[in-house]
Tab-separated table of C-alpha atoms in Angstrom:
chain	number	residue	atom	x	y	z
A	483	MET	CA	0.000	0.000	0.000
A	484	SER	CA	1.771	3.094	-1.198
A	485	GLY	CA	0.859	6.666	-1.718
A	486	GLU	CA	1.373	8.682	-4.833
A	487	ASN	CA	4.981	9.370	-4.079
A	488	GLY	CA	5.707	5.885	-2.871
A	489	ALA	CA	5.327	6.644	0.810
A	490	GLU	CA	2.801	4.791	2.894
A	491	PRO	CA	-0.296	6.858	3.631
A	492	ARG	CA	-1.256	7.520	7.192
A	493	ASP	CA	-3.199	4.739	8.806
A	494	ALA	CA	-6.761	5.995	8.638
A	495	ILE	CA	-7.689	4.594	12.010
A	496	TYR	CA	-4.760	6.056	13.893
A	497	SER	CA	-4.967	9.414	12.156
A	498	GLN	CA	-8.462	9.907	13.557
A	499	LEU	CA	-7.340	9.344	17.128
A	500	SER	CA	-6.031	11.975	19.463
A	501	THR	CA	-2.425	11.829	20.537
A	502	GLU	CA	-3.511	10.980	24.058
A	503	GLU	CA	-5.594	8.057	22.798
A	504	ILE	CA	-2.660	6.753	20.802
A	505	GLU	CA	-0.413	7.050	23.833
A	506	ASN	CA	-2.935	5.103	25.892
A	507	MET	CA	-3.160	2.436	23.184
A	508	LEU	CA	0.616	2.196	23.240
A	509	ARG	CA	0.613	1.687	26.969
A	510	PHE	CA	-2.066	-0.995	26.782
A	511	ALA	CA	-0.298	-2.706	23.906
A	512	THR	CA	2.881	-2.862	25.934
A	513	TYR	CA	1.224	-4.057	29.127
A	514	SER	CA	-0.840	-6.774	27.436
A	515	ASP	CA	-0.494	-10.263	28.879
A	516	GLY	CA	-0.226	-12.035	25.547
A	517	ASP	CA	2.340	-11.765	22.814
A	518	LEU	CA	3.344	-8.232	21.966
A	519	ASP	CA	1.785	-7.076	18.711
A	520	MET	CA	4.856	-5.371	17.355
A	521	GLU	CA	3.144	-4.317	14.160
A	522	HIS	CA	0.498	-2.531	16.184
A	523	ILE	CA	3.138	-0.948	18.401
A	524	ASP	CA	5.194	0.109	15.390
A	525	ARG	CA	2.174	1.775	13.818
A	526	LEU	CA	1.383	3.620	17.015
A	527	LEU	CA	4.969	4.785	17.325
A	528	ALA	CA	4.979	5.762	13.647
A	529	GLU	CA	1.855	7.858	14.092
A	530	LEU	CA	3.326	9.581	17.132
A	531	LYS	CA	6.595	10.178	15.340
A	532	ARG	CA	4.707	11.536	12.361
A	533	ARG	CA	2.809	14.001	14.527
A	534	GLU	CA	6.005	15.051	16.250
A	535	GLN	CA	7.608	15.753	12.884
A	536	GLU	CA	4.489	17.555	11.673
A	537	ASP	CA	4.833	19.838	14.660
A	538	LYS	CA	8.354	20.530	13.472
A	539	GLY	CA	7.079	21.370	10.002
A	540	ILE	CA	8.147	18.111	8.333
A	541	SER	CA	5.703	16.487	5.924
A	542	PRO	CA	3.943	13.287	7.025
A	543	GLU	CA	5.651	11.305	4.300
A	544	GLU	CA	9.076	12.534	5.323
A	545	ALA	CA	8.252	11.805	8.979
A	546	LEU	CA	7.256	8.250	8.076
A	547	ARG	CA	10.460	7.787	6.100
A	548	ILE	CA	12.466	9.029	9.098
A	549	PHE	CA	10.596	6.694	11.386
A	550	HIS	CA	11.248	3.704	9.130
A	551	GLU	CA	14.891	4.599	8.964
A	552	GLU	CA	15.108	4.752	12.699
A	553	TYR	CA	12.902	1.892	13.801
A	554	SER	CA	11.873	-0.447	11.002
A	555	GLY	CA	13.402	-2.989	8.737
A	556	GLU	CA	15.388	-4.655	11.489
A	557	GLU	CA	15.042	-8.193	12.599
A	558	THR	CA	12.532	-8.299	15.381
A	559	MET	CA	13.766	-9.217	18.816
A	560	TYR	CA	10.389	-10.715	19.649
A	561	LEU	CA	11.031	-14.037	17.990
A	562	ASP	CA	8.081	-15.704	19.641
A	563	CYS	CA	5.473	-13.139	18.706
A	564	ALA	CA	3.347	-12.936	15.624
A	565	TYR	CA	5.022	-9.903	14.085
A	566	GLN	CA	6.260	-10.530	10.542
A	567	PRO	CA	9.375	-8.641	9.505
A	568	LYS	CA	9.016	-6.427	6.480
A	569	GLU	CA	10.550	-7.445	3.175
A	570	LYS	CA	13.893	-5.863	2.681
A	571	THR	CA	14.890	-4.238	-0.630
A	572	TYR	CA	18.390	-3.847	-1.921
A	573	HIS	CA	19.682	-0.986	-3.999
A	574	SER	CA	22.607	-2.842	-5.550
A	575	GLY	CA	23.950	-6.286	-6.083
A	576	GLU	CA	25.469	-6.214	-2.628
A	577	PRO	CA	23.143	-6.731	0.302
A	578	GLU	CA	22.614	-3.471	2.077
A	579	LYS	CA	24.750	-3.386	5.180
A	580	LYS	CA	22.410	-2.065	7.740
A	581	ARG	CA	23.322	-1.441	11.268
A	582	ARG	CA	21.542	-4.102	13.297
A	583	LYS	CA	20.087	-2.646	16.438
A	584	ARG	CA	20.596	-4.925	19.389
A	585	PRO	CA	17.332	-6.190	20.897
A	586	ILE	CA	18.137	-4.658	24.248
A	587	ILE	CA	18.503	-1.239	22.625
A	588	ARG	CA	15.144	-1.583	20.954
A	589	ALA	CA	13.559	-2.559	24.247
A	590	ALA	CA	15.194	0.450	25.870
A	591	LEU	CA	13.778	2.679	23.132
A	592	ILE	CA	10.276	1.369	23.749
A	593	ALA	CA	10.673	1.807	27.495
A	594	ALA	CA	11.980	5.331	27.012
A	595	ALA	CA	9.051	6.152	24.744
A	596	ILE	CA	6.602	4.871	27.347
A	597	ILE	CA	8.262	6.936	30.076
A	598	VAL	CA	8.080	10.071	27.975
A	599	PHE	CA	4.434	9.446	27.114
A	600	ILE	CA	3.434	8.817	30.723
A	601	LEU	CA	5.216	11.902	32.010
A	602	ALA	CA	3.938	14.008	29.125
A	603	SER	CA	0.394	12.837	29.784
A	604	MET	CA	0.629	13.673	33.484
A	605	ILE	CA	2.162	17.068	32.844
A	606	ALA	CA	-0.427	17.842	30.195
A	607	VAL	CA	-3.283	16.936	32.487
A	608	GLN	CA	-1.668	18.909	35.308
A	609	ALA	CA	-1.374	21.894	32.995
A	610	ALA	CA	-5.048	21.538	32.184
A	611	GLY	CA	-5.851	22.235	35.819
A	612	ILE	CA	-6.474	18.700	36.984
A	613	ASP	CA	-4.241	18.107	39.967
A	614	VAL	CA	-3.264	14.498	39.347
A	615	PHE	CA	-0.437	14.741	41.829
A	616	GLY	CA	-2.643	16.158	44.548
A	617	ALA	CA	-5.410	13.626	44.902
A	618	ILE	CA	-7.184	13.699	48.254
A	619	ALA	CA	-5.512	10.531	49.452
A	620	ARG	CA	-2.365	9.213	47.875
A	621	TRP	CA	0.193	6.715	48.917
A	622	THR	CA	3.299	4.891	47.891
A	623	ASP	CA	4.979	1.838	49.358
A	624	ASP	CA	6.574	4.178	51.891
A	625	ILE	CA	4.174	6.909	52.865
A	626	PHE	CA	0.531	7.953	52.872
A	627	THR	CA	-0.762	11.517	52.838
A	628	PHE	CA	-3.830	13.618	52.302
A	629	SER	CA	-1.674	16.633	51.691
A	630	GLY	CA	-1.521	18.777	48.610
A	631	VAL	CA	-5.090	19.971	48.515
A	632	LYS	CA	-7.257	22.317	50.468
A	633	VAL	CA	-10.269	20.498	51.789
A	634	GLU	CA	-13.592	22.245	51.784
A	635	GLY	CA	-14.700	22.825	55.331
A	636	MET	CA	-11.259	22.504	56.858
A	637	SER	CA	-10.179	25.485	58.889
A	638	ASN	CA	-7.763	26.520	61.552
A	639	ASP	CA	-9.878	29.574	62.238
A	640	ILE	CA	-11.109	28.231	65.523
A	641	PRO	CA	-12.742	30.440	68.175
A	642	LYS	CA	-10.267	30.129	71.029
A	643	ASP	CA	-11.970	32.359	73.565
A	644	SER	CA	-13.647	29.415	75.209
A	645	ILE	CA	-10.508	27.347	75.497
A	646	THR	CA	-9.523	26.309	78.980
A	647	ASP	CA	-7.054	23.797	80.270
A	648	ASP	CA	-9.491	21.679	82.197
A	649	TYR	CA	-10.398	19.221	79.483
A	650	GLN	CA	-8.853	15.793	79.469
A	651	THR	CA	-10.714	14.052	76.692
A	652	LEU	CA	-10.839	14.546	72.958
A	653	ASP	CA	-14.533	15.351	73.045
A	654	ASP	CA	-14.037	18.028	75.702
A	655	ALA	CA	-11.187	19.595	73.748
A	656	LEU	CA	-13.077	19.520	70.471
A	657	ARG	CA	-16.086	21.152	72.116
A	658	ALA	CA	-13.778	23.808	73.555
A	659	TYR	CA	-12.619	24.544	70.045
A	660	GLY	CA	-16.187	24.906	68.929
A	661	ILE	CA	-16.221	21.667	66.995
A	662	ASN	CA	-19.522	19.912	67.261
A	663	GLY	CA	-20.305	16.546	65.846
A	664	ARG	CA	-18.550	13.320	66.602
A	665	ILE	CA	-15.042	13.008	65.238
A	666	ALA	CA	-13.298	10.891	67.841
A	667	PRO	CA	-14.093	7.255	68.668
A	668	SER	CA	-16.444	6.685	71.563
A	669	TRP	CA	-15.059	3.218	72.194
A	670	ILE	CA	-11.574	2.460	73.488
A	671	PRO	CA	-10.524	-1.204	73.806
A	672	ASP	CA	-10.762	-2.763	77.242
A	673	GLY	CA	-7.649	-2.570	79.344
A	674	PHE	CA	-6.404	0.742	77.966
A	675	GLU	CA	-5.880	3.728	80.212
A	676	GLN	CA	-5.151	7.249	79.100
A	677	LEU	CA	-1.443	8.016	79.160
A	678	GLU	CA	-1.017	11.374	77.435
A	679	PHE	CA	-3.258	14.249	76.441
A	680	GLU	CA	-1.972	17.322	74.642
A	681	VAL	CA	-3.334	20.259	72.745
A	682	SER	CA	-0.608	22.046	70.799
A	683	GLU	CA	-1.133	25.128	68.709
A	684	GLY	CA	1.286	25.746	65.876
A	685	LEU	CA	1.416	28.484	63.293
A	686	ASN	CA	-0.769	26.677	60.801
A	687	GLN	CA	-2.547	24.044	62.803
A	688	THR	CA	-3.793	22.931	66.176
A	689	SER	CA	-3.236	19.337	67.180
A	690	ILE	CA	-5.323	17.520	69.749
A	691	TYR	CA	-3.598	14.308	70.723
A	692	THR	CA	-4.134	11.564	73.247
A	693	SER	CA	-2.549	8.185	73.867
A	694	TYR	CA	-3.522	5.107	75.820
A	695	ARG	CA	-1.533	2.256	77.302
A	696	SER	CA	-2.519	-1.315	78.169
A	697	ASP	CA	-0.365	-4.041	79.648
A	698	ASN	CA	1.254	-4.850	76.346
A	699	SER	CA	-0.040	-2.386	73.798
A	700	PHE	CA	-0.303	1.282	72.908
A	701	LEU	CA	-2.667	3.413	70.891
A	702	SER	CA	-2.917	7.066	69.999
A	703	ILE	CA	-5.528	9.350	68.467
A	704	GLU	CA	-4.857	12.694	66.824
A	705	VAL	CA	-7.212	15.322	65.449
A	706	LEU	CA	-5.490	18.005	63.409
A	707	LEU	CA	-7.265	21.322	62.978
A	708	SER	CA	-5.845	22.954	59.889
A	709	ASP	CA	-6.962	24.400	56.594
A	710	THR	CA	-5.079	21.704	54.727
A	711	PRO	CA	-4.144	18.127	55.544
A	712	ARG	CA	-0.441	17.923	56.288
A	713	ASN	CA	0.643	14.699	57.953
A	714	ILE	CA	2.936	12.218	56.252
A	715	TYR	CA	2.048	8.742	57.540
A	716	GLU	CA	4.477	5.867	57.482
A	717	ASN	CA	3.282	3.020	55.315
A	718	THR	CA	4.527	-0.305	54.024
A	719	GLU	CA	3.926	-1.853	50.632
A	720	ALA	CA	0.902	-3.660	52.074
A	721	GLU	CA	-2.368	-2.833	50.397
A	722	VAL	CA	-4.143	0.212	51.816
A	723	GLN	CA	-7.664	-0.753	52.830
A	724	VAL	CA	-10.472	1.751	52.491
A	725	PHE	CA	-13.666	1.605	54.538
A	726	ASN	CA	-16.490	3.977	53.835
A	727	ILE	CA	-18.819	4.671	56.713
A	728	ASN	CA	-21.528	7.305	56.325
A	729	GLY	CA	-19.715	8.840	53.390
A	730	ILE	CA	-16.318	9.108	55.074
A	731	ASP	CA	-13.382	7.126	53.703
A	732	TYR	CA	-11.207	5.536	56.369
A	733	TYR	CA	-7.787	4.447	55.119
A	734	ILE	CA	-6.135	1.614	57.010
A	735	LEU	CA	-2.367	1.527	56.573
A	736	GLU	CA	0.258	-0.820	57.850
A	737	ASN	CA	3.378	0.535	59.434
A	738	SER	CA	6.257	-1.680	60.581
A	739	SER	CA	4.863	-2.422	64.008
A	740	THR	CA	1.572	-0.543	64.053
A	741	SER	CA	-1.556	-0.076	62.029
A	742	ILE	CA	-2.807	3.408	61.234
A	743	VAL	CA	-6.296	4.574	60.325
A	744	ALA	CA	-6.365	8.006	58.711
A	745	TRP	CA	-9.396	9.969	57.573
A	746	LEU	CA	-10.823	13.417	56.993
A	747	GLY	CA	-13.705	13.776	59.413
A	748	ASN	CA	-15.921	16.858	59.324
A	749	GLY	CA	-13.092	18.628	57.534
A	750	TYR	CA	-10.389	17.683	60.024
A	751	GLU	CA	-7.508	15.295	59.582
A	752	CYS	CA	-7.776	12.465	62.075
A	753	SER	CA	-5.796	9.330	62.764
A	754	ILE	CA	-5.588	6.389	65.109
A	755	SER	CA	-2.485	4.287	65.408
A	756	SER	CA	-1.985	1.177	67.462
A	757	LYS	CA	-0.278	-2.138	67.771
A	758	GLU	CA	-3.742	-3.663	68.188
A	759	PRO	CA	-5.153	-5.814	65.361
A	760	LYS	CA	-6.950	-4.063	62.535
A	761	ASP	CA	-10.358	-5.334	63.605
A	762	VAL	CA	-9.941	-3.424	66.854
A	763	LEU	CA	-9.196	-0.247	64.923
A	764	ILE	CA	-12.207	-0.826	62.705
A	765	LYS	CA	-14.378	-1.233	65.778
A	766	MET	CA	-13.041	2.087	67.044
A	767	ILE	CA	-13.928	3.938	63.858
A	768	GLU	CA	-17.344	2.309	63.806
A	769	SER	CA	-17.915	3.732	67.273
A	770	ILE	CA	-17.592	7.238	65.817
A	771	HIS	CA	-20.907	6.696	64.046
A	772	GLU	CA	-22.821	4.964	66.842
B	912	MET	CA	12.034	-15.921	25.834
B	913	LYS	CA	15.128	-14.334	27.356
B	914	LYS	CA	14.507	-11.302	25.204
B	915	ARG	CA	10.954	-10.969	26.428
B	916	ILE	CA	12.172	-11.184	30.001
B	917	ALA	CA	14.705	-8.469	29.232
B	918	VAL	CA	11.953	-6.277	27.811
B	919	PHE	CA	9.785	-6.880	30.848
B	920	LEU	CA	12.627	-6.024	33.221
B	921	ILE	CA	13.487	-2.835	31.385
B	922	VAL	CA	9.898	-1.635	31.320
B	923	ALA	CA	9.361	-2.599	34.965
B	924	LEU	CA	12.526	-0.880	36.128
B	925	SER	CA	11.633	2.185	34.107
B	926	LEU	CA	8.206	2.433	35.717
B	927	VAL	CA	9.737	1.947	39.150
B	928	SER	CA	12.122	4.785	38.430
B	929	ILE	CA	9.254	7.036	37.343
B	930	PHE	CA	7.024	6.512	40.322
B	931	GLY	CA	9.955	6.408	42.702
B	932	THR	CA	10.524	10.073	41.976
B	933	PHE	CA	7.210	10.984	43.585
B	934	SER	CA	8.210	9.596	46.930
B	935	THR	CA	9.933	11.774	49.471
B	936	ALA	CA	10.307	9.107	52.120
B	937	SER	CA	13.851	8.065	52.864
B	938	ALA	CA	13.110	4.503	53.932
B	939	ARG	CA	10.343	1.965	54.062
B	940	ALA	CA	7.990	2.344	57.029
B	941	SER	CA	9.282	2.729	60.543
B	942	ASP	CA	9.348	1.040	63.930
B	943	TYR	CA	9.573	4.504	65.469
B	944	PHE	CA	7.469	7.004	63.525
B	945	ASN	CA	3.754	7.034	62.796
B	946	SER	CA	3.534	10.459	61.180
B	947	TYR	CA	5.320	13.742	60.777
B	948	ALA	CA	4.789	17.132	59.179
B	949	ALA	CA	6.467	20.495	58.895
B	950	SER	CA	5.771	23.876	57.356
B	951	ILE	CA	7.755	27.037	56.819
B	952	ASN	CA	6.576	30.608	57.405
B	953	LYS	CA	8.152	33.977	56.781
B	954	ASN	CA	7.682	36.632	59.409
B	955	SER	CA	7.258	40.371	58.949
B	956	ASP	CA	10.833	40.992	60.171
B	957	ASN	CA	12.160	38.613	57.499
B	958	THR	CA	12.955	35.905	60.010
B	959	ILE	CA	11.741	32.403	59.247
B	960	SER	CA	9.719	30.086	61.447
B	961	VAL	CA	9.343	26.369	61.041
B	962	ASP	CA	6.451	24.489	62.502
B	963	PHE	CA	6.810	20.728	63.005
B	964	THR	CA	4.978	17.829	64.567
B	965	VAL	CA	5.887	14.165	64.883
B	966	THR	CA	4.102	11.168	66.408
B	967	ALA	CA	5.757	7.904	67.388
B	968	THR	CA	4.641	4.301	67.551
B	969	ASP	CA	5.093	4.374	71.327
B	970	VAL	CA	6.514	6.561	74.032
B	971	MET	CA	10.114	7.363	73.084
B	972	PRO	CA	13.009	8.359	75.329
B	973	THR	CA	13.947	10.888	72.633
B	974	LEU	CA	11.583	12.265	69.999
B	975	GLY	CA	11.580	15.346	67.790
B	976	VAL	CA	13.886	16.717	65.121
B	977	SER	CA	17.661	16.555	65.057
B	978	SER	CA	18.114	19.460	62.651
B	979	ILE	CA	16.260	21.895	60.437
B	980	GLN	CA	18.159	23.379	57.535
B	981	ILE	CA	16.862	26.591	55.987
B	982	GLN	CA	17.892	26.346	52.357
B	983	LYS	CA	18.001	29.167	49.827
B	984	LEU	CA	17.347	28.679	46.139
B	985	ASN	CA	20.077	29.654	43.729
B	986	SER	CA	17.849	30.780	40.878
B	987	SER	CA	20.599	30.612	38.294
B	988	THR	CA	21.533	26.987	38.992
B	989	GLY	CA	18.302	25.729	40.523
B	990	SER	CA	20.199	24.284	43.464
B	991	TRP	CA	19.531	24.811	47.171
B	992	THR	CA	22.192	25.787	49.665
B	993	THR	CA	21.881	25.849	53.435
B	994	SER	CA	21.680	29.351	54.886
B	995	TYR	CA	20.837	28.531	58.475
B	996	THR	CA	20.584	25.390	60.595
B	997	PHE	CA	18.596	24.765	63.737
B	998	THR	CA	20.244	22.088	65.859
B	999	THR	CA	19.772	20.862	69.397
B	1000	SER	CA	22.902	22.780	70.376
B	1001	ASN	CA	21.635	26.184	69.243
B	1002	THR	CA	17.869	25.770	69.593
B	1003	SER	CA	15.766	24.517	72.469
B	1004	GLY	CA	12.549	22.626	71.971
B	1005	LEU	CA	13.586	20.526	69.018
B	1006	GLN	CA	13.265	17.308	71.002
B	1007	THR	CA	11.316	15.972	73.924
B	1008	SER	CA	11.687	12.918	76.130
B	1009	SER	CA	9.355	10.189	77.339
B	1010	LYS	CA	6.522	11.184	75.019
B	1011	SER	CA	4.902	9.755	71.907
B	1012	LYS	CA	4.285	13.117	70.240
B	1013	HIS	CA	6.219	16.318	69.908
B	1014	SER	CA	5.427	19.529	68.118
B	1015	ASN	CA	6.923	22.968	68.241
B	1016	THR	CA	7.618	26.147	66.307
B	1017	VAL	CA	11.144	27.509	66.052
B	1018	THR	CA	12.159	30.902	64.698
B	1019	SER	CA	15.497	31.969	63.312
B	1020	SER	CA	17.488	34.441	65.395
B	1021	SER	CA	18.408	36.503	62.359
B	1022	SER	CA	16.578	37.790	59.334
B	1023	PHE	CA	17.074	36.541	55.805
B	1024	SER	CA	17.930	38.395	52.628
B	1025	ALA	CA	15.574	38.409	49.663
B	1026	GLY	CA	15.154	35.036	48.055
B	1027	THR	CA	13.255	31.776	48.032
B	1028	TYR	CA	13.658	29.524	51.063
B	1029	ARG	CA	12.564	26.083	52.172
B	1030	ALA	CA	13.165	23.938	55.234
B	1031	TYR	CA	14.788	20.515	55.195
B	1032	VAL	CA	13.691	18.810	58.396
B	1033	THR	CA	15.231	15.662	59.863
B	1034	PHE	CA	12.904	13.951	62.316
B	1035	TYR	CA	14.524	11.795	64.954
B	1036	ALA	CA	13.415	9.133	67.421
B	1037	LYS	CA	15.469	6.969	69.724
B	1038	ASP	CA	14.785	4.241	72.219
B	1039	ALA	CA	16.780	1.514	73.919
B	1040	SER	CA	16.731	-0.611	70.762
B	1041	GLY	CA	18.132	2.005	68.424
B	1042	SER	CA	17.031	5.059	66.508
B	1043	ASP	CA	15.469	6.185	63.257
B	1044	SER	CA	15.328	9.384	61.261
B	1045	LYS	CA	13.152	10.665	58.441
B	1046	THR	CA	13.636	13.698	56.284
B	1047	TYR	CA	10.998	16.056	54.965
B	1048	THR	CA	11.264	19.088	52.726
B	1049	THR	CA	8.690	21.844	53.079
B	1050	THR	CA	7.243	24.014	50.378
B	1051	SER	CA	9.067	27.292	49.822
B	1052	VAL	CA	8.466	30.869	50.912
B	1053	VAL	CA	9.669	34.030	49.207
B	1054	ILE	CA	11.280	36.881	51.092
B	1055	SER	CA	11.288	40.078	49.071
């Protein structure tokens, strides 16, 4: 299939797709479980290359020729996939001595292309005003955070006139700060006694914190009054579990020796951490809604 | 087959390298820390304050931060250089003892020249078994 000047015309299907769609197709094609469809991947890469060259003012035909020079006509490294190498043509009696790209280099090129496309996609979406890096809850194998976004309803503008020092429970302190509605658990596991209670006011947040001790365990609860979430929670590679109760997402993380439940309750960042089993922590957060 | 494995490894390692760049944690989880946070503020007299809080997995003999570096941006190179450092030897209140949470606000003793600044905070916890530290870099503030 050749065009008027001998160059292959643009693939009609791919030419109708947006660049983003082609990039997504490339990602899916690469991640597929079965054999890699190298012809499909080559066409996607060719279309992307063509568009890149068009942006530089090079004609589509010239872009395709450049792409073929750079990527095609070599023996495929995917010997066990269905891709059929293109027929080679020779310009003289001597076989054309083409530089044979090593398979590992070709794989590196594909990987590099994928990296560029992923980063470009994320940056493009970010530029469009969608904060992909600042999702409400985000985590890696190391840390978990709500930070990066302002949460509607969150505020550190707390009326402090009524604050006294005579409260010793979370509920008393929260009421003193004018916060009504249940945020803290009403149930503490049997055998725990309060060990610490502290209200600390920083420049950008007020922290209300309490801890409990049993014979062989420890637990703590923190409510952070701030206009933005800010804590970085330690986290392992274990799957983060999400429980939704009455519209609030509770994220259960695993730290090395403790479990942590973190959530945004009534606009405030809250967390419980303990060496107790997860079902105990879940029972605690359920008690918030009883 | 070996080639397909090579392709898989390259792609996998590449993706790991991409998403690894979004992490600011210095190590995987902790036996000592549950959470930490810090923020930087400029004051009207061009001094800088840093607010920090850290919670531990249990009561710790020593808990807090070991140092806070105030770093200034070199706009021509894009690199950050330390202009001021809070340490336990020149600043009180960076650490506490026998508690599972510590928070405080520290303010520089001198003012800063015009520029963009950030804080590089090293959180620290120690018990009889050993110690751990985590680093955190705040957003930046501009002093004009």
